[in-house]
Amino acid sequence: MEIYNHPTFNMACQQFELAADQLEIPATERPRLKYPKRAMIVSLPCRAADGSTRVFEGFRVQHHLTLGPTKGGLRYHPDVTLGEVAALAMWMSWKCALTGLPYGGAKGGIACDPRHMTPAELEQLTRRFTQEMIPFIGPQVDIMAPDMGTNEQVMAWIMDSYSVHMGHSVPSIVTGKPVSLGGSLGRREATGRGVAHLVARAADTIGLDLKQATAVVQGYGNVGSVSAQTLDSFGVKIIAVSDVFGGIFNTRGIDLVKLDEHVARHRTVKDFPEAEPVSNEQLLLTPCDILVPAAMERQITGANAARIHCRILAEGANGPTTPEADVILNQRDEVFVIPDILCNAGGVVVSYFEWVQDLQSFFWSETEVMQRLYHILDEAYDHVWRQARAKKISMRLAALSVGIQRVREAKALRGLFP
Ligand code: NAD
């Protein structure tokens, strides 16, 4: 389908085809599994602070509706396109199926730069997008969550706009909202803690002592900062981190408490006094034990995959590694990859818990949330690791195959509506 044409969508399709080959899915069955069920593109006219009107493009892609409502984040970034959102929606489908959640995948986005917008402009844009989406979303239809460039406040505005339309509060319309509005304890930290938990599992698998280990994190946002803090609490030395403005590096380790104070003041890790500057490109090549890409897609490519130096590649971001890079990494036995749909699944798992708690109006303690999260992640990790070993395939191919096979079985059982 030409409308989705984008390097990230093409990459998601390439990954799908490799897994479909592995599963021996006939060519005639593949398009039904691969292509999104629905895609919406909306124009969002908003009045800027200077009084001018600007029209933003908004997208929402619902990948499949076979197992329940669709679920997925909402991204605010200048480069958001329909194809990128469609790829992220497809990965959400395999991720939800891999972790046994009763959802199809979805993703949304608005092409905008939230760093250069006032809170009032962001609120207006978010409410306008929600209004346009009302016919296509709902707690049993499609549930949004934060992704890059969005946060709890954005979720609160979506929840309020939807609730005003319905005439009563509907907390289950979004996840990742503030705890005071029906959000779940542990949701904000869930993705990063899940990443660190799975790094600890991988370290056990390969015999790496975390107390002697070093880590590098690309993208010090929600996922990256919590991953770094949790790894730090395990005794790992964080030697480099970055954000969109650049990176910082210190072989003796970065004091994250001081770094967080710096980020709170300057809204960037850049110019942190107790470290050397490093570019995002150099950062990925920094020798370390654990490399956590937690920013954008397609960062580890055919051009740099041979030169990354880590024992564990823990994919906090969605789609950080291209299929060309995978070919190289598959030949490098010393690099253990925790693929994105497994590694960052903590976010959607606790989003699922939040949705369940909202539907039941019955809330859990943080300890309960975290225990249940780690149980699901452990089961998924064990399953993927067993498949990878039994079939002698990569962790990524194993994870994708488990997710895709579950969606495939569900579609076969439901049949094709005539
Ligand atoms: P965020 O907006 O909180 O943080 C993103 C960080 O990446 C920021 O520090 C930003 O400055 C940095 N960044 C952006 N572009 C960059 C670039 N080109 N190079 C280096 N750094 C860059 O976003 P987030 O929620 O932490 O999401 C990060 C990644 O994790 C995305 O791929 C997202 O899809 C994925 N993810 C997020 C969640 C979640 O719960 N938030 C769950 C699963 C996966």
XYZ file of C-alpha atoms and ligand atoms in Angstrom:
462
model
C 0.000 0.000 0.000
C 1.691 3.163 -1.287
C 0.055 5.488 1.243
C 2.250 4.101 4.037
C 5.483 4.366 2.085
C 8.154 5.510 4.555
C 11.552 4.057 5.552
C 10.241 3.061 8.990
C 7.122 1.367 7.564
C 9.251 -0.418 4.963
C 11.518 -1.580 7.796
C 8.547 -2.922 9.806
C 7.360 -4.742 6.654
C 10.813 -6.245 6.070
C 10.841 -7.538 9.649
C 7.334 -8.923 9.184
C 8.328 -10.757 5.984
C 11.335 -12.366 7.720
C 9.110 -13.594 10.562
C 6.432 -14.699 8.067
C 9.091 -16.734 6.205
C 10.147 -18.262 9.508
C 6.504 -19.157 10.285
C 5.939 -20.328 6.683
C 2.905 -18.100 6.283
C 1.587 -18.370 2.710
C 1.953 -15.214 0.598
C -1.842 -14.904 0.248
C -2.297 -14.669 4.035
C 0.341 -11.994 4.630
C -1.355 -8.742 3.508
C -4.277 -9.330 5.891
C -1.852 -9.598 8.809
C 0.497 -6.858 7.729
C -1.543 -3.852 6.621
C -3.360 -1.588 9.087
C -7.090 -1.994 9.434
C -7.786 1.732 9.628
C -5.880 4.995 9.227
C -7.106 8.505 9.896
C -5.485 11.772 8.766
C -6.899 14.990 10.172
C -6.225 18.705 9.712
C -5.999 20.587 12.968
C -6.376 24.358 12.703
C -5.071 26.065 15.838
C -4.630 29.697 16.822
C -1.029 30.477 17.791
C -0.085 32.818 20.645
C 0.554 35.617 18.080
C -3.045 35.359 16.793
C -2.201 33.597 13.496
C -3.847 30.316 12.514
C -1.745 27.270 11.746
C -2.985 23.925 10.448
C -1.247 20.822 11.833
C -1.483 17.290 10.432
C -2.627 14.574 12.831
C -2.606 10.801 12.315
C -4.015 7.708 13.979
C -3.472 4.176 12.696
C -5.304 1.159 14.151
C -3.427 -1.905 13.013
C -5.806 -4.746 13.854
C -9.049 -5.087 15.795
C -9.052 -8.881 16.105
C -8.237 -9.328 19.801
C -9.926 -6.316 21.396
C -9.561 -2.545 21.291
C -6.435 -1.040 19.802
C -3.805 0.453 22.063
C -0.871 2.721 21.417
C 0.922 5.971 22.060
C 0.529 9.451 20.673
C 3.708 11.132 19.431
C 4.351 14.864 18.999
C 7.366 15.367 16.750
C 8.060 17.500 13.650
C 8.858 14.434 11.498
C 5.722 12.402 12.266
C 4.165 10.930 9.091
C 1.430 8.417 8.326
C 4.005 5.771 7.389
C 5.979 6.159 10.617
C 2.805 5.943 12.694
C 1.687 2.853 10.736
C 5.016 1.123 11.475
C 4.742 1.928 15.176
C 1.140 0.622 15.166
C 2.256 -2.644 13.565
C 4.995 -3.125 16.190
C 2.408 -2.451 18.921
C 0.316 -5.346 17.561
C 3.180 -7.821 17.837
C 4.190 -6.416 21.254
C 0.689 -6.745 22.726
C 0.352 -10.276 21.360
C 3.817 -11.254 22.647
C 2.898 -10.147 26.174
C -0.597 -11.688 25.975
C -2.577 -8.429 26.174
C -6.119 -8.343 24.718
C -5.338 -5.532 22.284
C -4.459 -4.775 18.707
C -1.778 -2.202 18.040
C -2.328 1.478 17.298
C -0.286 4.645 17.160
C -0.981 8.308 16.607
C 0.967 11.440 16.056
C 0.855 15.118 15.274
C 3.566 16.752 13.155
C 4.513 19.586 15.496
C 7.436 20.670 17.653
C 6.235 20.719 21.268
C 9.513 22.334 22.391
C 8.526 25.478 20.497
C 4.894 25.640 21.556
C 3.329 27.242 24.613
C 1.323 25.075 27.041
C -1.849 26.848 25.843
C -1.050 25.990 22.183
C -0.329 22.376 23.097
C -3.591 22.112 25.014
C -5.575 23.568 22.107
C -3.906 21.205 19.613
C -4.502 18.179 21.850
C -8.165 19.021 22.414
C -8.726 19.639 18.693
C -7.106 16.286 17.826
C -9.258 14.498 20.433
C -12.403 16.116 19.014
C -11.502 14.891 15.499
C -10.800 11.391 16.852
C -14.049 10.997 18.845
C -15.812 8.780 16.257
C -12.806 6.430 16.179
C -11.733 6.083 19.834
C -13.259 4.781 23.068
C -12.346 2.515 26.002
C -13.530 -0.485 23.937
C -12.308 0.878 20.602
C -8.897 2.574 20.810
C -6.984 3.812 23.858
C -4.105 6.305 23.601
C -1.025 6.687 25.829
C 2.073 8.920 25.943
C 4.941 8.501 23.498
C 7.729 10.787 22.401
C 6.860 14.446 22.999
C 3.678 13.737 24.989
C 3.192 13.193 28.711
C 0.669 12.846 31.542
C -0.628 16.379 31.008
C -1.439 15.650 27.354
C -3.296 12.492 28.440
C -5.242 14.546 31.025
C -6.389 16.966 28.279
C -7.491 14.026 26.065
C -9.374 12.463 28.965
C -11.074 15.780 29.774
C -12.045 16.519 26.139
C -13.506 13.036 25.680
C -15.291 13.119 29.056
C -16.862 16.525 28.296
C -18.170 15.091 25.018
C -19.633 12.017 26.772
C -21.097 14.002 29.688
C -19.301 11.984 32.370
C -15.729 11.124 33.358
C -14.161 8.377 31.251
C -10.690 7.706 32.717
C -10.311 4.491 30.670
C -10.093 6.493 27.401
C -6.336 6.994 27.920
C -3.517 5.475 29.940
C -0.409 7.180 31.241
C -2.525 9.931 32.790
C -1.839 11.481 36.211
C -2.505 9.157 39.157
C -4.904 11.765 40.569
C -7.142 11.295 37.473
C -7.211 7.502 37.557
C -3.695 6.810 36.333
C -1.820 3.772 37.619
C 0.953 3.869 40.148
C 4.142 2.804 38.393
C 2.982 3.686 34.844
C 5.360 6.627 34.415
C 8.330 4.454 35.346
C 7.067 1.197 33.775
C 8.878 1.259 30.426
C 12.294 2.183 31.855
C 12.012 -0.196 34.795
C 10.976 -2.958 32.401
C 14.024 -2.223 30.230
C 16.323 -2.469 33.272
C 14.597 -5.641 34.530
C 15.150 -7.332 31.166
C 18.762 -6.123 31.068
C 19.222 -7.943 34.401
C 17.661 -11.090 32.885
C 19.949 -10.833 29.845
C 22.968 -10.229 32.095
C 22.124 -13.495 33.902
C 21.805 -15.274 30.571
C 25.224 -14.174 29.312
C 26.981 -14.140 32.701
C 27.562 -10.385 33.006
C 28.039 -8.952 36.499
C 25.937 -5.766 36.592
C 27.962 -4.360 39.483
C 31.021 -4.269 37.191
C 29.087 -3.115 34.132
C 28.859 0.213 32.300
C 25.907 1.603 30.336
C 25.284 4.199 27.641
C 21.782 5.608 27.082
C 20.680 7.482 23.959
C 17.655 9.723 24.696
C 17.278 10.942 28.271
C 13.486 11.272 28.192
C 10.891 9.200 30.011
C 12.214 5.795 28.913
C 15.920 6.655 28.868
C 16.085 8.466 32.208
C 14.166 5.785 34.119
C 16.209 3.018 32.449
C 19.401 4.837 33.491
C 18.209 5.455 37.058
C 17.088 1.837 37.512
C 20.308 0.418 36.058
C 22.214 2.794 38.340
C 20.268 1.395 41.317
C 21.437 -2.115 40.228
C 25.063 -0.941 40.505
C 25.651 -0.259 36.798
C 27.883 2.730 36.028
C 26.178 5.108 33.567
C 29.009 6.568 31.497
C 27.162 8.448 28.728
C 23.681 9.785 28.003
C 22.218 12.099 25.356
C 19.162 13.926 24.133
C 18.242 15.658 20.895
C 20.712 18.489 21.639
C 23.754 16.203 22.136
C 25.401 13.878 24.618
C 27.673 13.821 27.652
C 30.340 11.300 28.637
C 32.339 10.524 31.791
C 34.297 7.261 32.197
C 34.090 7.588 35.989
C 30.284 7.537 35.797
C 27.635 10.268 35.714
C 25.977 11.380 38.953
C 22.311 11.028 37.907
C 20.938 13.002 40.847
C 23.019 16.004 39.823
C 22.190 15.367 36.158
C 18.448 15.405 36.918
C 18.842 18.762 38.679
C 20.692 20.054 35.604
C 17.945 18.723 33.266
C 15.218 20.281 35.453
C 16.960 23.666 35.137
C 18.106 23.583 31.497
C 15.743 21.005 29.897
C 18.749 19.215 28.345
C 21.660 17.030 29.439
C 23.969 19.207 27.320
C 26.614 21.260 29.114
C 26.392 19.147 32.282
C 29.584 20.368 34.009
C 30.879 16.997 35.248
C 31.226 15.362 31.800
C 32.706 15.768 28.318
C 30.475 16.549 25.327
C 29.846 13.744 22.821
C 27.704 13.680 19.668
C 24.805 11.248 19.329
C 26.720 9.404 16.587
C 29.816 8.988 18.798
C 27.697 8.050 21.781
C 26.401 4.912 20.040
C 29.986 3.814 19.350
C 31.163 4.310 22.948
C 32.506 1.026 24.366
C 30.197 -0.159 27.178
C 28.518 -3.324 28.459
C 24.918 -2.148 28.007
C 23.734 0.122 25.203
C 20.186 1.483 25.527
C 18.862 3.346 22.478
C 15.816 5.163 23.928
C 15.110 7.891 21.368
C 14.211 7.504 17.688
C 13.915 4.728 15.123
C 16.739 3.665 12.782
C 19.721 4.713 14.897
C 21.722 1.483 14.574
C 22.141 0.904 10.861
C 24.229 -0.969 8.343
C 26.722 1.900 8.626
C 27.466 1.648 12.377
C 26.308 -1.825 13.530
C 29.776 -3.331 13.082
C 31.274 -0.591 15.275
C 29.012 -0.628 18.336
C 30.799 -2.111 21.342
C 28.398 -3.575 23.880
C 27.451 -6.943 25.355
C 23.720 -6.157 25.669
C 21.747 -4.006 23.240
C 18.553 -3.142 25.128
C 16.087 -1.485 22.758
C 14.141 1.033 24.825
C 13.041 2.890 21.679
C 10.764 1.401 19.045
C 12.591 0.325 15.911
C 16.077 1.635 16.776
C 17.832 -1.095 14.732
C 17.380 -1.515 10.972
C 17.190 -4.933 9.240
C 20.586 -4.166 7.610
C 22.071 -3.694 11.096
C 20.397 -6.929 12.224
C 22.245 -8.884 9.543
C 25.533 -7.591 10.995
C 24.505 -8.056 14.640
C 23.327 -11.612 13.953
C 26.927 -12.446 13.053
C 28.277 -10.830 16.214
C 27.614 -13.465 18.898
C 29.108 -11.195 21.557
C 26.150 -8.764 21.279
C 22.937 -9.965 22.962
C 19.916 -8.068 21.593
C 16.771 -7.537 23.675
C 14.419 -6.580 20.838
C 12.162 -3.533 21.171
C 8.810 -5.358 21.227
C 10.039 -7.235 24.288
C 12.426 -4.714 25.857
C 10.076 -1.712 26.052
C 6.851 -3.703 26.587
C 6.689 -2.608 30.248
C 4.909 0.567 29.150
C 1.985 -1.113 27.427
C 1.730 -3.820 30.099
C 1.210 -1.234 32.849
C -1.058 0.734 30.507
C -3.147 -2.418 30.337
C -3.167 -2.571 34.160
C -4.251 1.075 34.245
C -7.127 0.392 31.823
C -8.231 -2.640 33.872
C -8.105 -0.597 37.095
C -10.115 2.236 35.494
C -12.774 -0.136 34.127
C -13.174 -1.733 37.568
C -12.698 1.524 39.546
C -10.468 -0.568 41.786
C -6.853 0.486 42.194
C -3.732 -1.498 43.003
C -0.655 -0.679 45.053
C 2.607 0.077 43.267
C 4.083 -3.171 44.596
C 1.209 -5.154 43.042
C 1.659 -3.333 39.724
C 5.401 -3.971 39.596
C 5.123 -7.642 40.636
C 2.552 -8.333 37.939
C 4.642 -6.416 35.389
C 7.820 -8.385 36.096
C 5.871 -11.657 35.994
C 4.585 -10.891 32.471
C 7.988 -9.665 31.262
C 9.728 -12.739 32.688
C 7.301 -15.075 30.923
C 7.742 -13.223 27.632
C 11.540 -13.199 28.006
C 11.671 -16.934 28.785
C 9.380 -17.751 25.868
C 11.416 -15.697 23.384
C 14.745 -17.034 24.668
C 13.486 -20.644 24.414
C 12.232 -20.075 20.835
C 15.469 -18.370 19.827
C 17.533 -21.272 21.109
C 15.251 -24.046 19.835
C 14.993 -22.606 16.323
C 18.506 -21.122 16.253
C 17.155 -17.699 15.323
C 17.783 -14.201 16.673
C 15.919 -12.853 19.695
C 14.192 -10.350 17.376
C 12.981 -12.982 14.953
C 11.808 -15.138 17.855
C 9.893 -12.249 19.490
C 8.260 -11.179 16.228
C 7.351 -14.769 15.363
C 5.614 -15.346 18.712
C 3.618 -12.098 18.400
C 2.687 -12.553 14.737
C 1.700 -16.203 15.217
C -0.725 -15.259 18.017
C -2.426 -12.609 15.874
C -2.509 -15.050 12.974
C -4.211 -17.737 15.053
C -6.802 -15.272 16.339
C -7.587 -14.084 12.805
C -7.898 -17.669 11.556
C -10.297 -18.577 14.393
C -12.505 -15.536 13.840
C -12.558 -16.146 10.092
C -13.058 -13.698 7.267
C -16.303 -11.728 7.525
C -17.887 -11.986 4.072
P 10.418 11.388 25.475
O 9.873 12.452 24.606
O 10.101 11.383 26.930
O 12.021 11.342 25.344
C 12.674 11.242 24.129
C 14.130 11.617 24.336
O 14.867 11.372 23.141
C 14.328 13.094 24.671
O 15.366 13.213 25.612
C 14.758 13.683 23.329
O 15.530 14.879 23.475
C 15.591 12.549 22.793
N 15.766 12.570 21.357
C 14.868 12.880 20.390
N 15.434 12.783 19.187
C 16.713 12.386 19.386
C 17.800 12.107 18.535
N 17.673 12.221 17.199
N 18.967 11.713 19.102
C 19.085 11.596 20.435
N 18.090 11.843 21.292
C 16.926 12.234 20.780
O 9.979 10.010 24.776
P 9.870 8.578 25.437
O 8.470 8.373 25.856
O 10.975 8.370 26.393
O 10.073 7.654 24.154
C 11.374 7.309 23.678
C 11.280 6.069 22.800
O 10.712 5.008 23.565
C 10.391 6.202 21.563
O 10.929 5.385 20.543
C 9.075 5.623 22.021
O 8.281 5.155 20.948
C 9.584 4.474 22.891
N 8.626 3.971 23.885
C 8.082 4.786 24.822
C 7.216 4.254 25.769
C 6.629 5.097 26.879
O 5.989 4.523 27.780
N 6.832 6.388 26.916
C 6.878 2.899 25.730
C 7.468 2.091 24.766
C 8.349 2.630 23.850
